[in-house]
XYZ file of C-alpha atoms in Angstrom:
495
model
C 194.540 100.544 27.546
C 191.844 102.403 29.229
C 189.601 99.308 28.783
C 191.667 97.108 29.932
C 192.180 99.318 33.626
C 188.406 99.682 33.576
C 187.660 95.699 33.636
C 190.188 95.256 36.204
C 188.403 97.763 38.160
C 185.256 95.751 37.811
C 186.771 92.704 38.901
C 188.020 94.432 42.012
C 184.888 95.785 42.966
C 182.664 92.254 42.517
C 185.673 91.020 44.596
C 185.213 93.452 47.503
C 181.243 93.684 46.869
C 181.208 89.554 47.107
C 183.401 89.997 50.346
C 181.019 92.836 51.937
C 177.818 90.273 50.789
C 179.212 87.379 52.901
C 180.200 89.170 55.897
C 176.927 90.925 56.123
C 174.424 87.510 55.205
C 175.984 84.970 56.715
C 175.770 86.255 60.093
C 172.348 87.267 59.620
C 171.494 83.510 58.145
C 172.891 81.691 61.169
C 171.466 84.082 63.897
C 173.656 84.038 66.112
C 177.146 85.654 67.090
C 180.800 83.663 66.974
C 183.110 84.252 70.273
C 181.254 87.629 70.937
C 181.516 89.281 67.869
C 177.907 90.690 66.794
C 176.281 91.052 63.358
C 177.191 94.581 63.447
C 181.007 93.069 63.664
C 180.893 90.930 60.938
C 179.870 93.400 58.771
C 182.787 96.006 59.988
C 185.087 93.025 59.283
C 183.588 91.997 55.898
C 184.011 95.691 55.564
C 187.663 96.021 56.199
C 188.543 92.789 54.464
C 187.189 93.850 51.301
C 188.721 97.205 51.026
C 192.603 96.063 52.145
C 191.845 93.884 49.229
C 191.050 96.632 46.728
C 193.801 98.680 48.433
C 196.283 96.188 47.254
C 194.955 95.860 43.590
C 194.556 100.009 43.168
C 195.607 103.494 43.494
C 192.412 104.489 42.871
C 189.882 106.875 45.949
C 186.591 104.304 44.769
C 188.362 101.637 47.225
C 187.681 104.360 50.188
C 184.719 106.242 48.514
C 182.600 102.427 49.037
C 183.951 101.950 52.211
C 183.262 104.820 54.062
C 179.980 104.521 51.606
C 179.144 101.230 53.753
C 180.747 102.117 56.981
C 177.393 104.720 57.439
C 175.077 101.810 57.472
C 177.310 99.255 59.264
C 175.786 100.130 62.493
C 179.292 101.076 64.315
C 179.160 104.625 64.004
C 176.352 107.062 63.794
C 176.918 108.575 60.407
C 176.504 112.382 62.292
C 179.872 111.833 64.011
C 181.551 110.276 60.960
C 180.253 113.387 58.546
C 181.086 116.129 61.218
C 184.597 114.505 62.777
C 186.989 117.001 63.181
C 189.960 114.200 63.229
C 188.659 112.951 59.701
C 188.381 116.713 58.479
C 192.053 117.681 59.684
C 194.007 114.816 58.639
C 192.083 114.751 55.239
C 192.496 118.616 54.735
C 196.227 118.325 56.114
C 196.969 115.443 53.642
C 196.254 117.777 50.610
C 197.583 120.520 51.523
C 201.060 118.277 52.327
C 200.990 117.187 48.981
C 200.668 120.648 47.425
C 203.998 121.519 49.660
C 205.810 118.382 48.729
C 204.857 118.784 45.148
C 206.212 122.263 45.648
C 209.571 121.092 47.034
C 209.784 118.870 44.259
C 209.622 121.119 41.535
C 212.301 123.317 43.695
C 215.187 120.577 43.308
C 215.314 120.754 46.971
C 215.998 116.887 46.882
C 218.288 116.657 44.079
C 220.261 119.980 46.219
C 220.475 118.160 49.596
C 221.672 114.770 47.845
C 224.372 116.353 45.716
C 225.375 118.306 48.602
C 225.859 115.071 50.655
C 227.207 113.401 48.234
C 229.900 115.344 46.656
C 231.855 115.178 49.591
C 235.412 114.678 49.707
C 236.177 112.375 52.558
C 233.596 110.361 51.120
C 236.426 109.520 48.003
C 238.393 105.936 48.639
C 235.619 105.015 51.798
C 233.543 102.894 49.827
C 231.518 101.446 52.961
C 231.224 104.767 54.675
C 230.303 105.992 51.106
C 227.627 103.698 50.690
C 226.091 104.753 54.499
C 225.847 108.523 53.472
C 224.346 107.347 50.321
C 221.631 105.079 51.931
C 221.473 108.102 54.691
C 220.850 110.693 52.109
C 217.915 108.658 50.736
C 216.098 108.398 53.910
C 216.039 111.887 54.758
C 214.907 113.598 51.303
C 212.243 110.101 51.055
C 211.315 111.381 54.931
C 211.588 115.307 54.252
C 210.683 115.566 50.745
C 208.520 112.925 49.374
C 209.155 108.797 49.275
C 209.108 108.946 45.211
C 211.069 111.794 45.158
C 213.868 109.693 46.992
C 213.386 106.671 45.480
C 213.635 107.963 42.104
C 216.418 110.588 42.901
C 218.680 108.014 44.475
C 217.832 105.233 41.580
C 219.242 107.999 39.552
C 222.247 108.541 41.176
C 222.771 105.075 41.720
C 222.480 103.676 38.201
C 225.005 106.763 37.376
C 227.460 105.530 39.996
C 226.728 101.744 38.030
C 227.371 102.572 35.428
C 230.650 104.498 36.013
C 231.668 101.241 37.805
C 231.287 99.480 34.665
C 228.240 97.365 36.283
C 225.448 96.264 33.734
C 221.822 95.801 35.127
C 221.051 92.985 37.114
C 224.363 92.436 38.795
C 224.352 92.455 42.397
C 225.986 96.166 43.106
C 222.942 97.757 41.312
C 220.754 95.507 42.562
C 221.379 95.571 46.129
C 221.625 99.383 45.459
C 218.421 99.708 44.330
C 217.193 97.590 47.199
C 218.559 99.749 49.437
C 216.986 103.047 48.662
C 213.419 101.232 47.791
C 214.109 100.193 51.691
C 214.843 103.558 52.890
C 211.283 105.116 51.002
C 209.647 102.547 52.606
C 211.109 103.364 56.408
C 210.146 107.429 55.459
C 206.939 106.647 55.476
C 206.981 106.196 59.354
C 209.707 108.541 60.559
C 208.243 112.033 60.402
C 204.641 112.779 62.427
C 203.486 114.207 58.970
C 204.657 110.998 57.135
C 201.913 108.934 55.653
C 201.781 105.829 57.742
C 202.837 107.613 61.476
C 200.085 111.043 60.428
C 196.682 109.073 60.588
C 198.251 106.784 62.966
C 199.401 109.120 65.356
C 196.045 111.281 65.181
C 193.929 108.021 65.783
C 195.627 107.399 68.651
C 195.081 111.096 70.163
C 191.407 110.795 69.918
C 191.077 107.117 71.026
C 190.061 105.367 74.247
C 193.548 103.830 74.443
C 195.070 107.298 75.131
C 193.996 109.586 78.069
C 197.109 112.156 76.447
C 198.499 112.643 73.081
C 201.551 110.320 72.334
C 204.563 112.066 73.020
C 206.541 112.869 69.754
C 209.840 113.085 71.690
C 209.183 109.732 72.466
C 207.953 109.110 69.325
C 211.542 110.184 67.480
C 213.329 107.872 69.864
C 211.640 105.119 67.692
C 211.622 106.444 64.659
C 215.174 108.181 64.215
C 217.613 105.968 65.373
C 215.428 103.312 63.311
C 217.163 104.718 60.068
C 220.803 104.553 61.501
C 219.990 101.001 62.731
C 218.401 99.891 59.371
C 221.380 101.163 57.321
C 224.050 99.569 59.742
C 222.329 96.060 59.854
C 221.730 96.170 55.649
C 225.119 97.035 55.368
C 226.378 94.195 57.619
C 223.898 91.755 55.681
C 225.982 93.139 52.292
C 229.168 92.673 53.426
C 228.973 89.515 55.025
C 225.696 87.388 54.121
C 225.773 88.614 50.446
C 229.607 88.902 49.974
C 229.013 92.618 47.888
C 232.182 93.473 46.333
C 232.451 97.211 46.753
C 236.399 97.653 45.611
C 235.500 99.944 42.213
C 233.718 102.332 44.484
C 237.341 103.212 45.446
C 238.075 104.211 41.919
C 234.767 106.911 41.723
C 235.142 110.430 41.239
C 232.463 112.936 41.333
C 231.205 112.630 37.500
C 228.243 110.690 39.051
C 226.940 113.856 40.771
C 225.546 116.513 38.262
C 226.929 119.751 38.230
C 223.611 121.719 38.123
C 222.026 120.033 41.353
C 225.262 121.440 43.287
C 224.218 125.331 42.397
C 221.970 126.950 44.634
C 219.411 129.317 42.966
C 216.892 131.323 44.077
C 213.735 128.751 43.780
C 216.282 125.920 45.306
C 216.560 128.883 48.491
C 213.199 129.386 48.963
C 212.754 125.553 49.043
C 215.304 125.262 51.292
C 213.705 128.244 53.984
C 210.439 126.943 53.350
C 210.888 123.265 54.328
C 213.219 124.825 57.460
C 210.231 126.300 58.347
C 207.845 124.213 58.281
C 210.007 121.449 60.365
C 210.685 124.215 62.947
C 206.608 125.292 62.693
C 205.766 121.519 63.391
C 208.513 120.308 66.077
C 209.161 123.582 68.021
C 205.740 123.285 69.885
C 206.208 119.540 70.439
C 209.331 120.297 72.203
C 208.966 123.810 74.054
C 206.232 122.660 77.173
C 206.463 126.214 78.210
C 205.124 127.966 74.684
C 201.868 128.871 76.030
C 203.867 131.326 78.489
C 206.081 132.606 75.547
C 205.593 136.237 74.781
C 203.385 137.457 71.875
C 202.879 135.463 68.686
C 205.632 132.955 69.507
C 202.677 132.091 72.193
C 200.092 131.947 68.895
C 202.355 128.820 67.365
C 200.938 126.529 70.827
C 197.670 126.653 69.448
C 198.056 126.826 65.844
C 197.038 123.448 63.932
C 198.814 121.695 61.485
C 196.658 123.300 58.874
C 196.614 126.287 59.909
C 201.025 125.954 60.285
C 201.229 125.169 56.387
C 198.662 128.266 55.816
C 201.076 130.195 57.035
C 203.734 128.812 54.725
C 201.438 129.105 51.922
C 200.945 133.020 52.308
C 204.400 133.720 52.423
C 205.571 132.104 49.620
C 202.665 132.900 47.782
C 204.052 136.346 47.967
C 207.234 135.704 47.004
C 208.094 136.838 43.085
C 211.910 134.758 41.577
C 212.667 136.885 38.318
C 209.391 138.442 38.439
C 207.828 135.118 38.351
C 205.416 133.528 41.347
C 207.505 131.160 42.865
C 203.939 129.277 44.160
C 201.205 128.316 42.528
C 198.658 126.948 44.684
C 196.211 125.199 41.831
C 198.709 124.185 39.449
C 200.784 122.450 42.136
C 197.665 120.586 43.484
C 196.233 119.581 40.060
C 199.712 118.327 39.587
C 200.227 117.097 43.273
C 197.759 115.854 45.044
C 197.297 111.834 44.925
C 193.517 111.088 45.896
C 194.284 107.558 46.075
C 196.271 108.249 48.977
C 193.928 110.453 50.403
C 190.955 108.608 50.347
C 192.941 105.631 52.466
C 193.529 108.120 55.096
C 190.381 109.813 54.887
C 188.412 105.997 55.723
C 191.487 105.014 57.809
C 190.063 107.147 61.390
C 186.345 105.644 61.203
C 187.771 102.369 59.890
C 189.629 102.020 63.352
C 186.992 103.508 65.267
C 184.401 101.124 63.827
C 187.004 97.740 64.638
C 187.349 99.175 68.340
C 183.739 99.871 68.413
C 181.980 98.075 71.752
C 179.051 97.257 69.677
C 181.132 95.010 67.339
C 182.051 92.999 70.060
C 185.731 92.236 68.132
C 187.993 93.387 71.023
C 186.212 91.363 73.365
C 186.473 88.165 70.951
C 190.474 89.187 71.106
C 190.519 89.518 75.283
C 187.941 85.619 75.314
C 189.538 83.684 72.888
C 192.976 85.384 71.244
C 194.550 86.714 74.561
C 194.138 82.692 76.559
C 196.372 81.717 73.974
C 199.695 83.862 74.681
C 199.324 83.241 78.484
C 202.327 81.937 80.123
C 204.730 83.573 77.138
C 207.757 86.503 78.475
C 206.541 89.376 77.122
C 209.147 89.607 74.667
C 208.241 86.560 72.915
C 204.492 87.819 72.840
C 206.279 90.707 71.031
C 208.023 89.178 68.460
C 205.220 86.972 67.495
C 203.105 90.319 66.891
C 205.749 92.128 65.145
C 207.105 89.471 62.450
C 203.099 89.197 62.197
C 202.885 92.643 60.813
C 205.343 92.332 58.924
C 204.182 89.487 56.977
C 200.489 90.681 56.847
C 202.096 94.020 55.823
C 203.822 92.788 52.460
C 200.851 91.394 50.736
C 198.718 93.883 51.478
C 198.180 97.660 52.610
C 200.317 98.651 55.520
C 197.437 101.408 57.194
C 194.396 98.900 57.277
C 197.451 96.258 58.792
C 198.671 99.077 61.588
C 194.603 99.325 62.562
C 194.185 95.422 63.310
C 196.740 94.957 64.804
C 196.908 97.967 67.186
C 194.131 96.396 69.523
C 195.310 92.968 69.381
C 198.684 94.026 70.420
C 197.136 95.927 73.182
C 195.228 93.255 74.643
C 197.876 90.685 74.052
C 200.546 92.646 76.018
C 198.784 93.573 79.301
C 200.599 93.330 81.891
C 203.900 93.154 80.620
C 206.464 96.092 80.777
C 205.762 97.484 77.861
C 203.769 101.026 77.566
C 200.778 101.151 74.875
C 202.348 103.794 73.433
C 206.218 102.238 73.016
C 203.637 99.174 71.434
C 201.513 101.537 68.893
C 205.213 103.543 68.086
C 206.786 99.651 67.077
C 203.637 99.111 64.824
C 203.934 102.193 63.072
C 207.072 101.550 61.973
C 206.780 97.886 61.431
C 204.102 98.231 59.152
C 206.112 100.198 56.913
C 208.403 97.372 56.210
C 206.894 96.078 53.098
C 208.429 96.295 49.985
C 208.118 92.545 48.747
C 205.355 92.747 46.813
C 204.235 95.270 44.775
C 201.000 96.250 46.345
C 202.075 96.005 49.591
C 203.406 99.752 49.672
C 205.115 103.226 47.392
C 208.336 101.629 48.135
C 207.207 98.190 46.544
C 204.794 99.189 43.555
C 208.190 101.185 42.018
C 210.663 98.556 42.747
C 208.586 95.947 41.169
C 208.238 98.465 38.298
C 211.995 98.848 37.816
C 212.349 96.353 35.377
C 215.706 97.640 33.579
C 217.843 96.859 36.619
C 215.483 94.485 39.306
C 214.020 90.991 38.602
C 211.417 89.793 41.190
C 213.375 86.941 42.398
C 216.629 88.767 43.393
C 214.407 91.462 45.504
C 212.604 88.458 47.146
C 215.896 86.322 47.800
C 217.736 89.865 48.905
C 214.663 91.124 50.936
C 213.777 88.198 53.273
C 217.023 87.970 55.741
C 217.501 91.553 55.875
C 213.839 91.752 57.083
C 214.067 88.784 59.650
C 217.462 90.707 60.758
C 215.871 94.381 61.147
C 212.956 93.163 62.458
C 214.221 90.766 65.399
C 217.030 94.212 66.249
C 214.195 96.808 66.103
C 211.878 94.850 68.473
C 214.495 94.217 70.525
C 215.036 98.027 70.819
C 212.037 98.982 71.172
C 211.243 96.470 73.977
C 214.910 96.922 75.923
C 216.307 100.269 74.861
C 212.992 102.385 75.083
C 211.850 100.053 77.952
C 214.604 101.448 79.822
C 214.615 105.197 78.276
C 210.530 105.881 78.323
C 210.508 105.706 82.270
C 213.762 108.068 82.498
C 211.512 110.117 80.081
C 208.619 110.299 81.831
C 209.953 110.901 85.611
């Protein structure tokens, strides 16, 4: 076995290495540039081509290791400001430590508590539609506040229990639209939070960029994201009920065997859990949303000015205090030898100079976008300009990785939308969560690699045949509410 991952690796790399060689010859051989974009371009293309392509063949950090490897002599950046940039540093140091806490929460139950709570519910007994919403519901908060594998995996759980209570045998369409559903919802969590995966490096590119003079507004930035889970849930449930006919009559028959009797007891590691993850959504949000905390008396004034790092520190001390039956209830280095995925923190740690080498003015790329992309959507409404974009992302987005789509298409959209009503910011926000809607194929996100390895109870054509209206329908509704509902409510927001 370990052979046969170390070939594929190998093949990967001559892949990537063979795209890096062209992009970085060719130009070189024909000596002169194509629609503005210099040498120096072509290699930051050849450069981001190649890695999205190892991105979507492996989990492994080489992918970014090579990159930002290559990115030092591209000619974009000065390699000072890419070994010495604070953004890089934060977001790569914040990405670690929020694995160590979500590793932490894991091993808590504080995922299996909140979904038992939810879900052993009475009123929920004889509703089988409005049981189906809370259980959808209750896998897109603990994939958003816990972890997107914890959900996934969690939910699958319950769900195959419910199945099987229901006397449903794999591959019929309850479980499988089931299991849809929740690999849907961990792939929406990793946009909703601004310490999710996609919306984090995202979110701090854009508060060190050119686009920006401010940092996007997170209240704003909720309006987006929130509702997006409500909306998502309502329109799959429509497409069940009346596109794929789902009978959901035995649900009325379920009692609450499905739900296991230990996840329903609080103990003292599921309390701290609980308090800690309270606390660190209150440590991240309250500053966002309290303008006047630098006037606050004493420490409260302190959390204004506290990083994200330095918020989790905080978190970290505390519990690292704390003893449950005379045991340590945190473990710092056993929950990050056990935690930490540097797969996923490699991405992000290339993802910042990635973007900042595409935007670069030396590349000449946004200026080939303004000359000869931009003439093309002249004359289109705005909201037509929009759509194209968005169902672009979303197709680019489920054969390959969702970050290194979000950072092409971020300038194009820019340029492509001046002068219509909508803000850079309400554009950036739709892109963030667009590009978390792939779950097609299996390297396209999380959400996708598991469901495409859930072979006892998903075959590859039903997720395909299932998946493709309900992503036509949410994407066409959440473009449209982005572009008329927060094109109406960001104004209001800002006067």
């Amino acid at each position: 076995m370990p052979e046969v991952i170390k070939n594929r690796n190998i093949q990967i790399f001559f892949v990537f290495f063979g795209i890096v060689a062209l992009g970085w010859t060719l130009p070189t051989l024909a000596g002169s540039s194509v629609g503005g974009i210099s040498e120096i371009g072509y290699r930051v293309l050849a450069i981001f081509f190649g890695v999205s392509y190892a991105w979507s063949r492996t989990n492994d950090i080489w992918p970014s290791l090579l990159c930002f490897f290559l990115l030092m002599f591209s000619g974009a950046l000065f390699v000072e400001d890419m070994l010495t940039d604070f953004l890089i540093i934060e977001v790569t140091l914040f990405l670690v430590m929020l694995f160590v806490f979500l590793k932490f929460l894991e091993e808590r139950e504080v995922g299996q508590y909140l979904a038992a709570w939810m879900l052993k519910k009475k009123f929920l007994r004889g509703r089988p539609w409005f049981f189906l919403f809370i259980f959808f519901l209750t896998a897109f908060l603990v994939s958003s506040l816990i972890n997107i594998f914890v959900g996934i995996y969690l939910m699958w759980g319950i769900g195959t229990s419910i199945s099987r209570n229901l006397g449903f045998k794999p591959y019929d369409r309850f479980p499988t639209l089931l299991a849809l559903g929740v690999s849907i919802m961990g792939a929406l969590s990793l946009s909703t939070m601004p310490w999710s995966s996609n919306s984090m490096v995202i979110l701090s590119l854009l508060s060190g960029s050119s686009f920006f003079n401010e940092p996007p507004d997170l209240g704003r930035f909720f309006l987006m994201t929130i509702p997006l889970g409500i909306i998502v849930i309502i329109l799959m449930l429509l497409t069940y009920k009346i596109l794929f006919r789902l009978d959901v009559r035995r649900l009325r028959k379920l009692g609450p065997d499905f739900i296991n009797l230990d996840d329903c007891t609080m103990t003292s590691g599921k309390a701290v859990g609980l308090l800690s993850l309270l606390a660190f959504i209150l440590l991240m949000l309250v500053p966002e949303f309290w303008p006047n905390i630098f006037s606050a008396p004493g420490v409260i004034q302190s959390l204004g000015y506290m990083t994200k790092i330095g918020k989790l520190l905080i978190i970290f001390v505390i519990l690292s205090l704390i003893r449950v039956k005379r045991q340590p209830v945190f473990n710092f280095n056993q929950l990050a030898a056990r935690g930490v995925v540097w797969g996923v923190v490699g991405v992000y740690m290339v993802a910042i100079p990635l973007a900042n080498s595409l935007v670069s003015p030396v590349t000449g790329i946004v200026d080939f976008i303004g000359n000869s992309v931009a003439p093309l959507f002249q004359g289109l409404p705005g909201l037509i300009t929009l759509m194209i974009i968005g169902f672009a992302t979303v197709l680019l987005t489920n054969f390959t990785a969702s970050i290194p789509v979000c950072l092409m298409m971020m300038p194009i959209a820019f340029k492509l939308m001046e002068g219509t009503s909508a803000t850079q910011e309400q554009i950036a926000f739709l892109l963030i969560v667009l590009c978390s809607f792939g779950w097609i194929t299996a390297g396209s996100s999380p959400a996708g690699m598991v469901m495409h390895a859930n072979k006892d109870w998903l075959r590859t054509k039903e997720v395909v045949i299932y998946s493709v209206p309900i992503l036509v329908i949410i994407t066409a509704v959440i473009i449209l509410y982005n572009y008329y509902v927060l094109g109406w409510v960001y104004p209001l927001i800002s006067g």
